[in-house]
PDB file of C-alpha atoms in Angstrom:
ATOM      1  CA  UNK V   3       7.516 266.349-143.065  1.00 55.00           C
ATOM      2  CA  UNK V   4       4.732 268.803-141.576  1.00 56.00           C
ATOM      3  CA  UNK V   5       4.162 266.718-138.399  1.00 58.00           C
ATOM      4  CA  UNK V   6       8.050 266.522-137.383  1.00 55.00           C
ATOM      5  CA  UNK V   7       7.760 270.403-137.270  1.00 53.00           C
ATOM      6  CA  UNK V   8       4.888 270.446-135.170  1.00 51.00           C
ATOM      7  CA  UNK V   9       5.665 267.853-132.840  1.00 52.00           C
ATOM      8  CA  UNK V  10       8.991 270.014-131.965  1.00 51.00           C
ATOM      9  CA  UNK V  11       7.882 273.686-131.413  1.00 53.00           C
ATOM     10  CA  UNK V  12      10.959 276.448-130.366  1.00 54.00           C
ATOM     11  CA  UNK V  13       9.780 276.588-126.790  1.00 57.00           C
ATOM     12  CA  UNK V  14      10.475 273.153-126.240  1.00 59.00           C
ATOM     13  CA  UNK V  15      14.490 273.314-127.313  1.00 61.00           C
ATOM     14  CA  UNK V  16      14.790 274.746-123.606  1.00 62.00           C
ATOM     15  CA  UNK V  17      12.858 273.301-121.404  1.00 69.00           C
ATOM     16  CA  UNK V  18      14.629 270.000-122.607  1.00 77.00           C
ATOM     17  CA  UNK V  19      17.787 271.511-121.470  1.00 78.00           C
ATOM     18  CA  UNK V  20      16.524 272.007-117.971  1.00 81.00           C
ATOM     19  CA  UNK V  21      17.376 268.125-116.766  1.00 84.00           C
ATOM     20  CA  UNK V  22      21.134 268.895-118.433  1.00 84.00           C
ATOM     21  CA  UNK V  23      21.558 271.916-116.103  1.00 83.00           C
ATOM     22  CA  UNK V  24      20.138 269.413-113.057  1.00 85.00           C
ATOM     23  CA  UNK V  25      23.060 267.325-113.890  1.00 87.00           C
ATOM     24  CA  UNK V  26      25.462 269.990-114.384  1.00 86.00           C
ATOM     25  CA  UNK V  27      24.759 271.847-111.128  1.00 86.00           C
ATOM     26  CA  UNK V  28      25.036 268.575-109.296  1.00 89.00           C
ATOM     27  CA  UNK V  29      27.972 267.813-110.756  1.00 88.00           C
ATOM     28  CA  UNK V  30      29.319 270.896-109.569  1.00 86.00           C
ATOM     29  CA  UNK V  31      28.188 270.639-106.430  1.00 87.00           C
ATOM     30  CA  UNK V  32      29.637 267.305-105.820  1.00 86.00           C
ATOM     31  CA  UNK V  33      32.784 268.582-106.880  1.00 83.00           C
ATOM     32  CA  UNK V  34      33.241 271.442-105.020  1.00 82.00           C
ATOM     33  CA  UNK V  35      32.447 269.764-101.667  1.00 82.00           C
ATOM     34  CA  UNK V  36      34.540 266.461-102.346  1.00 79.00           C
ATOM     35  CA  UNK V  37      37.331 268.139-104.352  1.00 75.00           C
ATOM     36  CA  UNK V  38      40.108 269.940-102.265  1.00 73.00           C
ATOM     37  CA  UNK V  39      41.775 272.586-104.033  1.00 71.00           C
ATOM     38  CA  UNK V  40      45.304 271.496-105.287  1.00 69.00           C
ATOM     39  CA  UNK V  41      48.033 273.505-104.280  1.00 69.00           C
ATOM     40  CA  UNK V  42      50.796 273.683-106.973  1.00 70.00           C
ATOM     41  CA  UNK V  43      53.330 271.842-106.182  1.00 75.00           C
ATOM     42  CA  UNK V  44      56.714 273.388-107.830  1.00 75.00           C
ATOM     43  CA  UNK V  45      58.099 269.875-108.557  1.00 81.00           C
ATOM     44  CA  UNK V  46      56.555 266.596-109.356  1.00 84.00           C
ATOM     45  CA  UNK V  47      56.590 264.654-106.562  1.00 85.00           C
ATOM     46  CA  UNK V  48      55.492 260.898-105.735  1.00 87.00           C
ATOM     47  CA  UNK V  49      54.881 260.684-102.258  1.00 87.00           C
ATOM     48  CA  UNK V  50      56.057 256.922-100.747  1.00 89.00           C
ATOM     49  CA  UNK V  51      53.204 254.806-100.016  1.00 89.00           C
ATOM     50  CA  UNK V  52      52.544 254.097 -96.488  1.00 86.00           C
ATOM     51  CA  UNK V  53      50.144 252.059 -94.727  1.00 85.00           C
ATOM     52  CA  UNK V  54      50.018 255.297 -92.292  1.00 79.00           C
ATOM     53  CA  UNK V  55      46.254 255.880 -91.067  1.00 80.00           C
ATOM     54  CA  UNK V  56      46.809 259.250 -90.001  1.00 80.00           C
ATOM     55  CA  UNK V  57      44.734 261.486 -92.583  1.00 80.00           C
ATOM     56  CA  UNK V  58      46.881 264.360 -93.917  1.00 79.00           C
ATOM     57  CA  UNK V  59      46.172 267.730 -92.232  1.00 79.00           C
ATOM     58  CA  UNK V  60      46.395 270.850 -94.670  1.00 77.00           C
ATOM     59  CA  UNK V  61      47.675 273.390 -91.970  1.00 79.00           C
ATOM     60  CA  UNK V  62      51.324 274.685 -91.255  1.00 80.00           C
ATOM     61  CA  UNK V  63      53.846 274.685 -93.667  1.00 84.00           C
ATOM     62  CA  UNK V  64      54.148 272.171 -96.760  1.00 86.00           C
ATOM     63  CA  UNK V  65      58.032 271.672 -98.003  1.00 89.00           C
ATOM     64  CA  UNK V  66      58.511 270.066-100.822  1.00 89.00           C
ATOM     65  CA  UNK V  67      61.407 267.850-101.907  1.00 90.00           C
ATOM     66  CA  UNK V  68      61.938 266.525-105.076  1.00 89.00           C
ATOM     67  CA  UNK V  69      63.419 263.048-106.207  1.00 88.00           C
ATOM     68  CA  UNK V  70      66.739 264.947-107.121  1.00 88.00           C
ATOM     69  CA  UNK V  71      66.927 266.535-103.805  1.00 84.00           C
ATOM     70  CA  UNK V  72      65.618 270.145-105.018  1.00 88.00           C
ATOM     71  CA  UNK V  73      63.478 271.648-102.386  1.00 89.00           C
ATOM     72  CA  UNK V  74      60.976 274.601-102.300  1.00 89.00           C
ATOM     73  CA  UNK V  75      58.749 276.080 -99.920  1.00 86.00           C
ATOM     74  CA  UNK V  76      54.990 276.477-100.091  1.00 80.00           C
ATOM     75  CA  UNK V  77      55.708 275.871-103.963  1.00 78.00           C
ATOM     76  CA  UNK V  78      58.160 278.573-104.393  1.00 83.00           C
ATOM     77  CA  UNK V  79      62.208 276.598-104.602  1.00 85.00           C
ATOM     78  CA  UNK V  80      64.352 277.707-102.245  1.00 87.00           C
ATOM     79  CA  UNK V  81      67.629 276.035-100.675  1.00 87.00           C
ATOM     80  CA  UNK V  82      68.384 274.466 -97.310  1.00 86.00           C
ATOM     81  CA  UNK V  83      69.943 277.622 -95.838  1.00 88.00           C
ATOM     82  CA  UNK V  84      67.079 280.066 -96.949  1.00 89.00           C
ATOM     83  CA  UNK V  85      64.469 276.905 -95.559  1.00 88.00           C
ATOM     84  CA  UNK V  86      65.985 277.443 -92.327  1.00 88.00           C
ATOM     85  CA  UNK V  87      65.724 280.904 -92.586  1.00 89.00           C
ATOM     86  CA  UNK V  88      62.028 281.139 -93.482  1.00 89.00           C
ATOM     87  CA  UNK V  89      61.337 278.034 -91.052  1.00 88.00           C
ATOM     88  CA  UNK V  90      62.719 279.235 -88.204  1.00 89.00           C
ATOM     89  CA  UNK V  91      60.499 282.979 -89.286  1.00 89.00           C
ATOM     90  CA  UNK V  92      57.443 281.144 -89.059  1.00 88.00           C
ATOM     91  CA  UNK V  93      58.193 279.035 -85.980  1.00 87.00           C
ATOM     92  CA  UNK V  94      58.802 282.107 -84.284  1.00 88.00           C
ATOM     93  CA  UNK V  95      55.628 283.572 -84.853  1.00 88.00           C
ATOM     94  CA  UNK V  96      53.694 280.177 -83.949  1.00 85.00           C
ATOM     95  CA  UNK V  97      56.352 277.668 -82.271  1.00 80.00           C
ATOM     96  CA  UNK V  98      53.882 274.917 -82.608  1.00 83.00           C
ATOM     97  CA  UNK V  99      53.678 275.111 -86.314  1.00 85.00           C
ATOM     98  CA  UNK V 100      53.273 271.591 -88.152  1.00 86.00           C
ATOM     99  CA  UNK V 101      55.733 271.110 -90.856  1.00 88.00           C
ATOM    100  CA  UNK V 102      54.700 268.930 -93.703  1.00 87.00           C
ATOM    101  CA  UNK V 103      57.431 267.416 -95.465  1.00 88.00           C
ATOM    102  CA  UNK V 104      56.785 266.345 -99.127  1.00 89.00           C
ATOM    103  CA  UNK V 105      59.030 264.481-100.695  1.00 89.00           C
ATOM    104  CA  UNK V 106      59.394 261.856-103.786  1.00 90.00           C
ATOM    105  CA  UNK V 107      59.730 258.130-102.384  1.00 87.00           C
ATOM    106  CA  UNK V 108      62.240 257.787-105.165  1.00 90.00           C
ATOM    107  CA  UNK V 109      64.382 260.409-103.821  1.00 88.00           C
ATOM    108  CA  UNK V 110      67.204 260.256-101.245  1.00 88.00           C
ATOM    109  CA  UNK V 111      66.572 259.359 -97.572  1.00 88.00           C
ATOM    110  CA  UNK V 112      69.666 261.150 -96.601  1.00 88.00           C
ATOM    111  CA  UNK V 113      67.857 264.594 -98.038  1.00 88.00           C
ATOM    112  CA  UNK V 114      64.919 264.050 -96.825  1.00 88.00           C
ATOM    113  CA  UNK V 115      66.734 263.563 -93.480  1.00 88.00           C
ATOM    114  CA  UNK V 116      69.143 266.217 -93.877  1.00 88.00           C
ATOM    115  CA  UNK V 117      66.077 268.683 -94.604  1.00 89.00           C
ATOM    116  CA  UNK V 118      64.525 267.266 -91.443  1.00 88.00           C
ATOM    117  CA  UNK V 119      67.255 268.370 -89.314  1.00 85.00           C
ATOM    118  CA  UNK V 120      67.291 272.073 -90.610  1.00 87.00           C
ATOM    119  CA  UNK V 121      64.132 271.900 -89.760  1.00 87.00           C
ATOM    120  CA  UNK V 122      64.840 270.958 -86.139  1.00 85.00           C
ATOM    121  CA  UNK V 123      67.543 273.211 -85.817  1.00 84.00           C
ATOM    122  CA  UNK V 124      65.178 275.905 -86.959  1.00 85.00           C
ATOM    123  CA  UNK V 125      62.708 274.756 -84.225  1.00 83.00           C
ATOM    124  CA  UNK V 126      60.463 272.899 -85.936  1.00 81.00           C
ATOM    125  CA  UNK V 127      58.880 270.305 -83.181  1.00 80.00           C
ATOM    126  CA  UNK V 128      56.122 269.052 -85.418  1.00 83.00           C
ATOM    127  CA  UNK V 129      57.030 267.007 -88.335  1.00 86.00           C
ATOM    128  CA  UNK V 130      54.827 265.254 -90.874  1.00 87.00           C
ATOM    129  CA  UNK V 131      55.909 263.159 -93.658  1.00 89.00           C
ATOM    130  CA  UNK V 132      53.129 263.198 -95.815  1.00 88.00           C
ATOM    131  CA  UNK V 133      52.531 259.700 -97.949  1.00 89.00           C
ATOM    132  CA  UNK V 134      49.601 258.251 -99.709  1.00 89.00           C
ATOM    133  CA  UNK V 135      47.773 255.328 -99.465  1.00 86.00           C
ATOM    134  CA  UNK V 136      48.234 252.002-100.877  1.00 84.00           C
ATOM    135  CA  UNK V 137      46.151 251.132-103.704  1.00 75.00           C
TER     136      UNK V 137
ATOM    137  CA  UNK R  24       4.972 273.288-118.578  1.00 45.00           C
ATOM    138  CA  UNK R  25       1.906 273.695-120.992  1.00 46.00           C
ATOM    139  CA  UNK R  26       2.494 275.453-124.304  1.00 49.00           C
ATOM    140  CA  UNK R  27      -0.690 276.550-125.687  1.00 50.00           C
ATOM    141  CA  UNK R  28      -0.779 280.278-124.917  1.00 50.00           C
ATOM    142  CA  UNK R  29      -4.248 282.380-123.445  1.00 47.00           C
ATOM    143  CA  UNK R  30      -4.584 284.917-125.824  1.00 53.00           C
ATOM    144  CA  UNK R  31      -7.296 286.512-123.483  1.00 51.00           C
ATOM    145  CA  UNK R  32      -7.248 288.871-121.062  1.00 52.00           C
ATOM    146  CA  UNK R  33      -3.468 289.362-119.308  1.00 52.00           C
ATOM    147  CA  UNK R  34      -4.451 288.688-115.981  1.00 53.00           C
ATOM    148  CA  UNK R  35      -1.877 288.866-113.246  1.00 53.00           C
ATOM    149  CA  UNK R  36      -1.318 284.611-113.925  1.00 53.00           C
ATOM    150  CA  UNK R  37      -1.000 285.706-117.033  1.00 52.00           C
ATOM    151  CA  UNK R  38       1.985 287.617-116.898  1.00 50.00           C
ATOM    152  CA  UNK R  39       3.858 285.376-114.155  1.00 52.00           C
ATOM    153  CA  UNK R  40       4.125 282.983-116.519  1.00 54.00           C
ATOM    154  CA  UNK R  41       4.900 284.765-119.613  1.00 52.00           C
ATOM    155  CA  UNK R  42       7.979 286.640-117.472  1.00 52.00           C
ATOM    156  CA  UNK R  43       8.667 282.473-116.720  1.00 54.00           C
ATOM    157  CA  UNK R  44       9.112 281.702-120.067  1.00 55.00           C
ATOM    158  CA  UNK R  45      11.568 284.725-120.895  1.00 57.00           C
ATOM    159  CA  UNK R  46      13.749 283.570-117.944  1.00 58.00           C
ATOM    160  CA  UNK R  47      13.535 280.502-119.249  1.00 55.00           C
ATOM    161  CA  UNK R  48      15.454 281.470-122.421  1.00 57.00           C
ATOM    162  CA  UNK R  49      18.336 283.404-120.455  1.00 72.00           C
ATOM    163  CA  UNK R  50      18.906 280.060-119.015  1.00 76.00           C
ATOM    164  CA  UNK R  51      21.705 279.773-121.813  1.00 80.00           C
ATOM    165  CA  UNK R  52      24.324 281.962-120.728  1.00 82.00           C
ATOM    166  CA  UNK R  53      23.555 280.407-117.252  1.00 83.00           C
ATOM    167  CA  UNK R  54      24.307 277.167-118.337  1.00 84.00           C
ATOM    168  CA  UNK R  55      27.423 278.480-119.851  1.00 86.00           C
ATOM    169  CA  UNK R  56      28.733 279.441-116.279  1.00 87.00           C
ATOM    170  CA  UNK R  57      28.216 276.529-114.606  1.00 86.00           C
ATOM    171  CA  UNK R  58      29.804 274.808-117.280  1.00 87.00           C
ATOM    172  CA  UNK R  59      32.968 276.619-116.833  1.00 89.00           C
ATOM    173  CA  UNK R  60      32.919 276.414-112.825  1.00 88.00           C
ATOM    174  CA  UNK R  61      32.181 272.742-113.674  1.00 87.00           C
ATOM    175  CA  UNK R  62      35.186 272.093-115.785  1.00 88.00           C
ATOM    176  CA  UNK R  63      37.333 275.160-113.051  1.00 86.00           C
ATOM    177  CA  UNK R  64      36.717 272.626-110.386  1.00 84.00           C
ATOM    178  CA  UNK R  65      36.797 269.178-112.153  1.00 83.00           C
ATOM    179  CA  UNK R  66      40.514 270.351-113.057  1.00 83.00           C
ATOM    180  CA  UNK R  67      41.548 272.249-110.091  1.00 81.00           C
ATOM    181  CA  UNK R  68      40.842 269.490-107.213  1.00 80.00           C
ATOM    182  CA  UNK R  69      42.698 266.534-106.358  1.00 76.00           C
ATOM    183  CA  UNK R  70      41.091 263.682-105.081  1.00 76.00           C
ATOM    184  CA  UNK R  71      44.472 261.952-103.849  1.00 77.00           C
ATOM    185  CA  UNK R  72      43.773 260.654-100.570  1.00 79.00           C
ATOM    186  CA  UNK R  73      46.879 262.021 -98.207  1.00 83.00           C
ATOM    187  CA  UNK R  74      48.040 260.588 -95.099  1.00 86.00           C
ATOM    188  CA  UNK R  75      51.290 261.431 -92.987  1.00 85.00           C
ATOM    189  CA  UNK R  76      53.685 259.860 -90.522  1.00 86.00           C
ATOM    190  CA  UNK R  77      54.379 262.074 -87.091  1.00 85.00           C
ATOM    191  CA  UNK R  78      57.811 262.006 -86.749  1.00 82.00           C
ATOM    192  CA  UNK R  79      57.876 264.380 -83.766  1.00 73.00           C
ATOM    193  CA  UNK R  80      60.503 263.119 -81.850  1.00 58.00           C
ATOM    194  CA  UNK R  81      63.255 265.584 -81.582  1.00 57.00           C
ATOM    195  CA  UNK R  82      66.109 263.587 -82.843  1.00 51.00           C
ATOM    196  CA  UNK R  83      69.175 265.166 -81.979  1.00 50.00           C
ATOM    197  CA  UNK R  84      72.198 265.700 -83.802  1.00 47.00           C
ATOM    198  CA  UNK R  85      74.609 262.952 -85.483  1.00 43.00           C
ATOM    199  CA  UNK R  86      77.607 264.238 -83.526  1.00 38.00           C
ATOM    200  CA  UNK R  87      76.158 263.407 -80.030  1.00 41.00           C
ATOM    201  CA  UNK R  88      73.928 259.865 -80.140  1.00 43.00           C
ATOM    202  CA  UNK R  89      72.882 261.131 -76.373  1.00 45.00           C
ATOM    203  CA  UNK R  90      69.653 259.675 -77.269  1.00 58.00           C
ATOM    204  CA  UNK R  91      69.586 256.758 -74.462  1.00 66.00           C
ATOM    205  CA  UNK R  92      67.753 253.701 -74.268  1.00 73.00           C
ATOM    206  CA  UNK R  93      66.703 254.531 -78.043  1.00 80.00           C
ATOM    207  CA  UNK R  94      66.599 251.868 -80.636  1.00 83.00           C
ATOM    208  CA  UNK R  95      68.944 252.513 -83.540  1.00 86.00           C
ATOM    209  CA  UNK R  96      67.618 250.836 -86.652  1.00 87.00           C
ATOM    210  CA  UNK R  97      69.841 250.826 -89.495  1.00 87.00           C
ATOM    211  CA  UNK R  98      68.882 251.003 -93.426  1.00 87.00           C
ATOM    212  CA  UNK R  99      71.442 250.063 -95.298  1.00 87.00           C
ATOM    213  CA  UNK R 100      71.715 249.219 -99.564  1.00 87.00           C
ATOM    214  CA  UNK R 101      72.193 245.595 -98.712  1.00 86.00           C
ATOM    215  CA  UNK R 102      69.935 245.340 -95.302  1.00 85.00           C
ATOM    216  CA  UNK R 103      68.537 246.223 -92.307  1.00 87.00           C
ATOM    217  CA  UNK R 104      71.231 246.565 -89.619  1.00 86.00           C
ATOM    218  CA  UNK R 105      69.985 246.186 -85.942  1.00 85.00           C
ATOM    219  CA  UNK R 106      71.778 245.666 -82.542  1.00 81.00           C
ATOM    220  CA  UNK R 107      75.157 245.184 -84.499  1.00 81.00           C
ATOM    221  CA  UNK R 108      73.779 242.752 -86.865  1.00 83.00           C
ATOM    222  CA  UNK R 109      71.627 242.585 -90.050  1.00 86.00           C
ATOM    223  CA  UNK R 110      68.187 240.962 -89.696  1.00 86.00           C
ATOM    224  CA  UNK R 111      65.357 240.167 -91.471  1.00 86.00           C
ATOM    225  CA  UNK R 112      62.300 242.590 -91.530  1.00 85.00           C
ATOM    226  CA  UNK R 113      60.400 240.138 -89.660  1.00 87.00           C
ATOM    227  CA  UNK R 114      63.130 239.669 -86.912  1.00 87.00           C
ATOM    228  CA  UNK R 115      63.412 243.560 -86.656  1.00 87.00           C
ATOM    229  CA  UNK R 116      59.554 243.714 -85.560  1.00 87.00           C
ATOM    230  CA  UNK R 117      60.085 240.673 -83.897  1.00 88.00           C
ATOM    231  CA  UNK R 118      62.745 242.339 -81.729  1.00 87.00           C
ATOM    232  CA  UNK R 119      61.585 245.444 -81.248  1.00 86.00           C
ATOM    233  CA  UNK R 120      58.345 244.397 -79.593  1.00 87.00           C
ATOM    234  CA  UNK R 121      60.373 242.188 -77.383  1.00 87.00           C
ATOM    235  CA  UNK R 122      62.600 245.518 -76.491  1.00 85.00           C
ATOM    236  CA  UNK R 123      59.551 247.740 -76.117  1.00 84.00           C
ATOM    237  CA  UNK R 124      57.796 245.249 -74.049  1.00 84.00           C
ATOM    238  CA  UNK R 125      58.793 246.516 -71.099  1.00 80.00           C
ATOM    239  CA  UNK R 126      58.921 250.003 -71.950  1.00 78.00           C
ATOM    240  CA  UNK R 127      56.827 250.880 -74.463  1.00 75.00           C
ATOM    241  CA  UNK R 128      57.640 254.806 -74.677  1.00 77.00           C
ATOM    242  CA  UNK R 129      61.091 253.922 -75.754  1.00 80.00           C
ATOM    243  CA  UNK R 130      62.239 255.615 -78.610  1.00 82.00           C
ATOM    244  CA  UNK R 131      63.045 254.320 -82.072  1.00 85.00           C
ATOM    245  CA  UNK R 132      65.588 256.075 -84.350  1.00 86.00           C
ATOM    246  CA  UNK R 133      65.871 255.002 -88.162  1.00 87.00           C
ATOM    247  CA  UNK R 134      69.018 256.077 -89.847  1.00 87.00           C
ATOM    248  CA  UNK R 135      69.104 255.555 -93.484  1.00 88.00           C
ATOM    249  CA  UNK R 136      72.348 255.261 -94.976  1.00 88.00           C
ATOM    250  CA  UNK R 137      73.462 257.342 -98.206  1.00 86.00           C
ATOM    251  CA  UNK R 138      71.316 256.458-101.202  1.00 86.00           C
ATOM    252  CA  UNK R 139      68.991 254.348 -99.432  1.00 88.00           C
ATOM    253  CA  UNK R 140      65.536 255.289-101.508  1.00 88.00           C
ATOM    254  CA  UNK R 141      62.977 256.894 -98.819  1.00 88.00           C
ATOM    255  CA  UNK R 142      60.265 254.369 -99.867  1.00 89.00           C
ATOM    256  CA  UNK R 143      62.664 251.868 -98.526  1.00 89.00           C
ATOM    257  CA  UNK R 144      62.851 253.966 -95.159  1.00 89.00           C
ATOM    258  CA  UNK R 145      59.020 254.363 -95.242  1.00 89.00           C
ATOM    259  CA  UNK R 146      58.217 250.422 -95.350  1.00 88.00           C
ATOM    260  CA  UNK R 147      60.874 250.169 -92.368  1.00 89.00           C
ATOM    261  CA  UNK R 148      58.566 253.411 -90.936  1.00 88.00           C
ATOM    262  CA  UNK R 149      55.966 251.118 -91.485  1.00 87.00           C
ATOM    263  CA  UNK R 150      57.009 248.048 -89.936  1.00 87.00           C
ATOM    264  CA  UNK R 151      57.878 249.465 -86.741  1.00 87.00           C
ATOM    265  CA  UNK R 152      54.744 251.681 -86.578  1.00 87.00           C
ATOM    266  CA  UNK R 153      53.220 248.024 -87.138  1.00 85.00           C
ATOM    267  CA  UNK R 154      55.401 246.545 -83.984  1.00 85.00           C
ATOM    268  CA  UNK R 155      53.560 249.148 -81.606  1.00 83.00           C
ATOM    269  CA  UNK R 156      56.530 252.512 -81.678  1.00 82.00           C
ATOM    270  CA  UNK R 157      55.075 255.444 -80.617  1.00 80.00           C
ATOM    271  CA  UNK R 158      58.085 257.468 -80.717  1.00 80.00           C
ATOM    272  CA  UNK R 159      59.727 257.094 -84.038  1.00 83.00           C
ATOM    273  CA  UNK R 160      62.237 259.429 -85.426  1.00 82.00           C
ATOM    274  CA  UNK R 161      64.426 259.666 -88.860  1.00 83.00           C
ATOM    275  CA  UNK R 162      68.080 260.360 -87.980  1.00 80.00           C
ATOM    276  CA  UNK R 163      71.028 261.803 -90.007  1.00 80.00           C
ATOM    277  CA  UNK R 164      73.972 259.540 -90.466  1.00 74.00           C
ATOM    278  CA  UNK R 165      77.562 260.635 -89.516  1.00 67.00           C
ATOM    279  CA  UNK R 166      78.784 260.537 -92.825  1.00 59.00           C
ATOM    280  CA  UNK R 167      75.812 262.537 -94.498  1.00 46.00           C
ATOM    281  CA  UNK R 168      75.581 264.976 -91.405  1.00 45.00           C
ATOM    282  CA  UNK R 169      79.394 266.352 -93.028  1.00 46.00           C
ATOM    283  CA  UNK R 170      78.944 265.855 -96.538  1.00 43.00           C
ATOM    284  CA  UNK R 171      75.966 268.466 -96.448  1.00 40.00           C
TER     285      UNK R 171
END
């Protein structure tokens, strides 16, 4: 039909994309502001559920403890002695450094305590255990 | 925007209008880039609501239980031990609350036994925090210190 052809000129195609662009821009801004970039974890970790109110901060060192007891520091796997050494180096530079323990809730509590003890031996004062809020 | 074009004298406003239309056409690559950025931020961002438990109090080594006046809560596979006997969760919080009534600064140490899951320990930490414990810490059990 001739009629429908004249109804949709070429120019109109570009203009109808504008609302789409607006929405996409809005989404982009939302995700940029609301989402924090996830640091890559060395292991799959499901932190324990806790009713704790205090928000986790994102400064300091992050120590990850997997369910099977493996440790990683800032995304790189290492063993307990190496962790102690690295933590001591970092704590020498800044004794007030916060240490975040991101441990799996299904893991052994004794393993976490052993890592905490190692961090305290290295001079760590500020220890935080990362948890997630209940559903 | 108007779709009718004026074929008459090329004035300044006409040229502006023409430039605007041309920039409209080159919008497509821009949208491509924005889409890619959007995808990146959607995939790379995390919305998990992370919280934290403060475990600052420096507990001493397990070999020398030199922390005077601290309350010790043992978490075992078969239950919670406090002050020499097994207690339930409610009884524990009640007794800790009584113990803290005269000395709110008192430290409470939680000592998980072998094979106790971290989640169970965190439940007890939660209960103790709810009971008003300010200085909370985890402690290594004596056997674990030797094994590892």
